[in-house]
XYZ file of C-alpha atoms in Angstrom:
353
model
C 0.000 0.000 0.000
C 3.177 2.370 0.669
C 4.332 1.603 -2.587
C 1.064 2.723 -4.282
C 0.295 5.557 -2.205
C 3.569 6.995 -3.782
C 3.350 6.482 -7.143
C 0.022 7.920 -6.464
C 1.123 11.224 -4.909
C 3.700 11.330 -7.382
C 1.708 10.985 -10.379
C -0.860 14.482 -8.497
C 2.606 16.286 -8.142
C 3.310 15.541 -11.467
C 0.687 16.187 -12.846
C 0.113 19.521 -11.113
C 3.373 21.050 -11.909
C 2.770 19.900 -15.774
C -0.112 21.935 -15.941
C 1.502 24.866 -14.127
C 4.269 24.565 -16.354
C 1.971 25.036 -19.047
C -0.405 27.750 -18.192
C 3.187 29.481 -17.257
C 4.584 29.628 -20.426
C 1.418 30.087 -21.957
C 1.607 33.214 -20.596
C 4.857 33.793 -22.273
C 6.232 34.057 -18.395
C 5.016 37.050 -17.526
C 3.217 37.379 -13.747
C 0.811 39.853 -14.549
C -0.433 38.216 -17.793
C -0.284 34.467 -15.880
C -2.501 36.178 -13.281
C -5.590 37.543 -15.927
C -5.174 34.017 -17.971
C -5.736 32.069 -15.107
C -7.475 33.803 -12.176
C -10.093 31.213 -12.103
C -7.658 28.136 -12.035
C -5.496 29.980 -9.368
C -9.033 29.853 -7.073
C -9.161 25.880 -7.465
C -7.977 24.153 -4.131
C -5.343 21.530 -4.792
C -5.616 18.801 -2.292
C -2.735 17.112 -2.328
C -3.585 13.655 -0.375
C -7.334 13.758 -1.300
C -8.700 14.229 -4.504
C -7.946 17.277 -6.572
C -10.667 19.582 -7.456
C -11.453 19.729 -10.998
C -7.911 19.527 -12.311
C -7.181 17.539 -14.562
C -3.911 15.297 -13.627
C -2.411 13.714 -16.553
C -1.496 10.192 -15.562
C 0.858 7.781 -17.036
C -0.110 5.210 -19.648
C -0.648 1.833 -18.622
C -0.400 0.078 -22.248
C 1.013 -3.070 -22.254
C 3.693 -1.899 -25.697
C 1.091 -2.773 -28.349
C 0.986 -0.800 -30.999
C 3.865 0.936 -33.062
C 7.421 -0.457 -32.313
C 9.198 2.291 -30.461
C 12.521 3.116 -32.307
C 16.144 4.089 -30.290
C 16.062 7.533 -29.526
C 19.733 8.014 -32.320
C 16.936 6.854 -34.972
C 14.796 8.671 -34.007
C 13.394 12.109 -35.931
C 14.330 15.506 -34.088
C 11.039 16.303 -33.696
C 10.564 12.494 -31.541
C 13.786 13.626 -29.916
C 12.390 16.417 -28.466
C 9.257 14.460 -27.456
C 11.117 11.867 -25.918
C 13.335 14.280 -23.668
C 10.812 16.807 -22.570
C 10.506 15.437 -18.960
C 13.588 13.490 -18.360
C 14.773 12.139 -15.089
C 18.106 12.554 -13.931
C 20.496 9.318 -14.723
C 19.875 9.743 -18.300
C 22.271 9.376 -20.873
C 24.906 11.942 -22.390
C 23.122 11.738 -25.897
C 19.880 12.467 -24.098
C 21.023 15.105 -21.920
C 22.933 17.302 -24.538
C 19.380 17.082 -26.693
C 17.578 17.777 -23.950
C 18.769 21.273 -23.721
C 17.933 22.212 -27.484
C 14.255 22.365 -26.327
C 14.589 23.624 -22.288
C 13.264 27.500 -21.525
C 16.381 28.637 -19.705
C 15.710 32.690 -20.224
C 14.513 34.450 -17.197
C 11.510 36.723 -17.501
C 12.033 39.808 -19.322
C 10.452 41.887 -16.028
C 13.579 39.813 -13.853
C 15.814 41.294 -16.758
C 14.834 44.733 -16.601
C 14.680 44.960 -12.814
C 18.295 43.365 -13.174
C 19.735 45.978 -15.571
C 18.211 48.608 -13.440
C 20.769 47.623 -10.438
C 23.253 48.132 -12.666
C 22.815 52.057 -13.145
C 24.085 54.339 -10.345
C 21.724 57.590 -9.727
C 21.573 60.848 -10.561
C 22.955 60.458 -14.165
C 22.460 63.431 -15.906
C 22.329 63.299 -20.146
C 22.308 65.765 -22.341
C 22.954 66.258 -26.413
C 26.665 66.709 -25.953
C 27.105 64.827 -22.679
C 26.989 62.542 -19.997
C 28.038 62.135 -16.344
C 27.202 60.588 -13.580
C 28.366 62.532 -9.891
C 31.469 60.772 -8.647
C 30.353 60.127 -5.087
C 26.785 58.082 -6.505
C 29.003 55.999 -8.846
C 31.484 55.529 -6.250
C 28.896 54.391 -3.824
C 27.263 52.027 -6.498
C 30.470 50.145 -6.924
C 31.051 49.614 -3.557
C 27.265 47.900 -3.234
C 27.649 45.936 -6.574
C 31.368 44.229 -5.385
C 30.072 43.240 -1.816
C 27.388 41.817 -3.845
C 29.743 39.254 -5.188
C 28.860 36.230 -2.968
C 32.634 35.069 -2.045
C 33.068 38.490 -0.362
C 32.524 37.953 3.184
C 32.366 41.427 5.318
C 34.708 41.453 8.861
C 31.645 41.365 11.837
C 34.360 43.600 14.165
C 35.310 46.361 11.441
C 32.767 49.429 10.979
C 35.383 52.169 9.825
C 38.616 50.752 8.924
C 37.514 49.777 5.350
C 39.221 51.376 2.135
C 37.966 51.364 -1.684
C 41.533 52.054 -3.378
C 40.749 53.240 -7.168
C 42.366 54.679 -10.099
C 41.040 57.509 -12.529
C 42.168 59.513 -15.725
C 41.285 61.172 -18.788
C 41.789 61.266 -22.434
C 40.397 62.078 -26.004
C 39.506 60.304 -28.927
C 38.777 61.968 -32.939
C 38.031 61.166 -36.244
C 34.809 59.951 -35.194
C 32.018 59.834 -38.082
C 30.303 63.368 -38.371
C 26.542 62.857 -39.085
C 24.349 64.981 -41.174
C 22.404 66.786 -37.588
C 22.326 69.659 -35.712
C 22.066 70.093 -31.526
C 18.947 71.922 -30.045
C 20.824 73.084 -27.587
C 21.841 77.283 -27.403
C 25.551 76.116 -26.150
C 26.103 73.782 -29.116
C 26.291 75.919 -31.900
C 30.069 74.753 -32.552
C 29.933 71.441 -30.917
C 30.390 68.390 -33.489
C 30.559 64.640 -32.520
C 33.928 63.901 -34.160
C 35.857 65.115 -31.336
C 35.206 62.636 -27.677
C 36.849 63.880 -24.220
C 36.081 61.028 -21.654
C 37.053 60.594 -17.910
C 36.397 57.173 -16.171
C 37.438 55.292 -13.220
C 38.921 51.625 -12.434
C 38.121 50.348 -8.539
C 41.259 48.831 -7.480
C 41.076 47.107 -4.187
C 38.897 47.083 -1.494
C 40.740 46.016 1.747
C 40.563 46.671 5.247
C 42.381 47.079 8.340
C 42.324 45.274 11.948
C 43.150 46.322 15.554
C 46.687 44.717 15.152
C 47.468 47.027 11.926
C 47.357 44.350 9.552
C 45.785 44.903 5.838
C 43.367 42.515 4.632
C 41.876 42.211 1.367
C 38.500 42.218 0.540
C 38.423 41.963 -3.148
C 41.054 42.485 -5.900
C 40.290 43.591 -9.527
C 41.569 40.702 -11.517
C 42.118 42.531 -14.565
C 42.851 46.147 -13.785
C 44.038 47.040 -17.187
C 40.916 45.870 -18.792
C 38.094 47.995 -20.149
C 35.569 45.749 -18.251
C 35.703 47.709 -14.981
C 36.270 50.780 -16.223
C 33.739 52.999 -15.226
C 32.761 56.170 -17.179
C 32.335 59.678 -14.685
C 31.355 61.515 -17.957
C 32.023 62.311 -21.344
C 32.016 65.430 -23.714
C 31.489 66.070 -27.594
C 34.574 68.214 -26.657
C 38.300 68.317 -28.155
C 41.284 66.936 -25.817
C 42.806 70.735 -25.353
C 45.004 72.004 -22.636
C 42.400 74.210 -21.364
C 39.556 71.391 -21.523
C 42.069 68.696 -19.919
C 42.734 71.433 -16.830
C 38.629 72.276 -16.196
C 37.635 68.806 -16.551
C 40.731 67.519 -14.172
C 39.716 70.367 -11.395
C 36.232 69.697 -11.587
C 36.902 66.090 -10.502
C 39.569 66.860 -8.336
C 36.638 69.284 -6.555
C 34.740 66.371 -6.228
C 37.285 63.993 -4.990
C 37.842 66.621 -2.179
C 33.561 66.604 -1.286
C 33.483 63.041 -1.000
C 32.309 61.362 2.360
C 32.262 57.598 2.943
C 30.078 55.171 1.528
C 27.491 54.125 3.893
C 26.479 50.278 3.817
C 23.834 48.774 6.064
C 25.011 45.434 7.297
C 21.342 44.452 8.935
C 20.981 47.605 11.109
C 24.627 48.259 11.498
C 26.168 50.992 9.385
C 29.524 50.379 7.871
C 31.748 52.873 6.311
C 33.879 52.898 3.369
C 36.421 55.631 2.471
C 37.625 56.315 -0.757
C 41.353 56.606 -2.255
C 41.855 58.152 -5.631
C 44.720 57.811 -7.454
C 45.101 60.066 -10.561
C 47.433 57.854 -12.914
C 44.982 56.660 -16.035
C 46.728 58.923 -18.072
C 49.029 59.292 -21.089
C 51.891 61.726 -21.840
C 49.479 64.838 -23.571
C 47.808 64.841 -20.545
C 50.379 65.121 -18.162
C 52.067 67.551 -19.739
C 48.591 69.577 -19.820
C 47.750 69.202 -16.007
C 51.804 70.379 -15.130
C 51.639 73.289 -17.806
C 54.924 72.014 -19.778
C 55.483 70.707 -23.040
C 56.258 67.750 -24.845
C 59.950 68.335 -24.588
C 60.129 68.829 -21.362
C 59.877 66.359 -17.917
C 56.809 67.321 -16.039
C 58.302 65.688 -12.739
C 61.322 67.604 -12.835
C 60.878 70.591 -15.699
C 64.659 69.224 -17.257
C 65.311 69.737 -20.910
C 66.426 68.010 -23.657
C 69.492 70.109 -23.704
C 70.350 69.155 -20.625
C 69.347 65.456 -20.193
C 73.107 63.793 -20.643
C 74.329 66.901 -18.424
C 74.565 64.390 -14.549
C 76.321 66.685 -12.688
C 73.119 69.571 -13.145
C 70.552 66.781 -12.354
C 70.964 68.048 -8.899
C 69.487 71.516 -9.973
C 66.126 70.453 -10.842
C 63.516 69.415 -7.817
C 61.373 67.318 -8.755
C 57.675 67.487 -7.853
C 56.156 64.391 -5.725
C 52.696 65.175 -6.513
C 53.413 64.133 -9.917
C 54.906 60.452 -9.257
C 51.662 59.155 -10.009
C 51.484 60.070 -13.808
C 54.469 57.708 -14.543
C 58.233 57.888 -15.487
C 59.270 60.313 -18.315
C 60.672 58.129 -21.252
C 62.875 61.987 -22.190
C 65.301 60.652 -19.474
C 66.025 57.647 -21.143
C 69.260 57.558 -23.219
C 67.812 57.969 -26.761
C 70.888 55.336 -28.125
C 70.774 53.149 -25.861
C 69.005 50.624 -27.977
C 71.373 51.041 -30.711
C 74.185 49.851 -27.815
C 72.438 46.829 -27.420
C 72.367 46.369 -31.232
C 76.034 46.677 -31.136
C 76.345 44.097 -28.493
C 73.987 41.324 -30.183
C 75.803 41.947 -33.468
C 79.273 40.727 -31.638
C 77.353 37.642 -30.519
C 77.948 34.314 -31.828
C 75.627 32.537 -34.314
C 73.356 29.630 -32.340
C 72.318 27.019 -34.677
């Protein structure tokens, strides 16, 4: 009797979720639509160990194999295929199970996808004809909730204000874009085109912590911090890469770095804060020498010349600025022959064979 009774209530189960499953995508998975479809059916009272009120339970067959010869499922039509592995158990073969997913619904809802790609958009961004941007402190605070979102990341229970977000940002231009045949509404656009792109952006870094003993702990790492997958646009202009463009955009950041407060993150009703580091070093050689006021020819950490590169004993005559470490070393004090020396030394070398 056991044995019956649960072949029984699996068969009701069964049956059941084979109906739901079918009303459900009838409804081409939507909640609201699944709702008006099937409001009466969704009133019915589904009684699991008695009988079930006017549902119709689709039970197994009970033939005894008369009839057509059934055929191995590798002879079988695709169309029989898909029949045959519609509600497969697990333990089935490889064959079956690599069919099997030809015909599964694996895609979420489209309302689950557009609540989802809603998360990923911090607040406030403001868009206009000729730009974008988003304010610094809401897309700094947005990256902090999306990374200890990662489920691996596990916050410390005894650290509340000892946590650090340790990023990078720069700036730089790109032209020779496509010009298109329109105009801008807007009274500040009369000269603005879209070939020219000025674009400042931000990579997170690290996000570490430290304890009561003064050790450093990380958090999270950015596996691939040269990679344009965590880069994180602060705004963009239909604007030319010019020294006085590079110097307002770079000070209007900078402002912002300086109004930043921590990042506030509610860890059930405890509030932990996270302080931001900012390191200005995504940048290339134009901009440097825009942001130090020098030119090309000249090293914007310690203002030398070319003139005066291969001079040594007046390299003690020019300070050098720390605040400028982070934009990199200036190739102009490399010796401009030294690759020819190494030339020299390889052509002195013996043949390998």
């Amino acid at each position: 009797m056991a044995d019956e009774f649960e072949i029984s209530l699996k068969n009701r189960i069964k049956g059941f979720v084979t109906t739901l499953h079918r009303k459900w995508t009838g409804a081409g998975r939507s909640l609201p639509r699944f709702k008006i479809k099937n409001s009466n059916w969704l009133d019915l009272n589904f009684n699991i160990f008695g009988e079930i009120e006017n549902i119709r339970v689709l039970q197994p067959s009970t033939s005894s194999g008369r009839g057509r010869p059934k055929k191995l499922f590798s002879e079988s039509s695709e169309r029989s295929k898909k029949r045959k592995i519609k509600h497969l158990a697990p333990g089935s073969t490889t064959s079956e199970m690599r069919n099997r997913t030809s015909c599964l619904n694996i895609f979420s809802a489209y309302d689950h996808v557009l609540n989802a790609k809603k998360e990923c958009y911090p607040k406030n961004i403001r868009i206009t004809e000729t730009s974008c941007q988003v304010p610094l402190q809401d897309l700094l605070d947005h990256t902090i909730i999306r990374i200890l979102k990662i489920p691996n990341i596990k916050m410390p229970e005894n650290i509340v204000d000892n946590i650090e977000l340790l990023c990078k940002w720069g700036c730089d231009g790109s032209s020779d874009h496509s010009q298109y045949k329109q105009t801008f509404n807007e009274s500040s656009s009369l000269t603005t085109t879209d070939y020219d792109v000025f674009m400042f952006s931000v990579v997170p870094l690290q996000l570490h912590f430290t304890d009561e003993g003064g050790g450093n702990h990380i958090l999270w790492k950015n596996p691939r911090y040269s990679s344009t997958r965590f880069c994180r646009p602060i705004k963009f202009d239909f604007i030319k890469e010019t020294v006085k463009s590079t110097q307002e955009g770079v000070e209007a950041v900078k402002s912002e770095i300086i109004n930043l407060h921590p990042t506030i993150y509610l860890r059930g009703i405890e509030e932990v804060k996270i302080k931001h580091t900012m390191i200005f070093s995504m940048i290339d050689g134009k901009v440097a020498n825009s942001v130090t006021q020098t030119s090309s020819q000249t090293c914007f950490i310690c203002g030398c010349t070319p003139k005066d590169m291969n001079k040594f004993d007046n390299m003690d005559k020019y300070p050098v600025k720390p605040e400028t470490f982070s934009y990199g070393l200036s190739t102009l004090h490399a010796y401009i022959r030294f690759l020819e020396c190494i030339l020299h030394i390889s052509y002195r070398l013996d043949f390998q064979t």
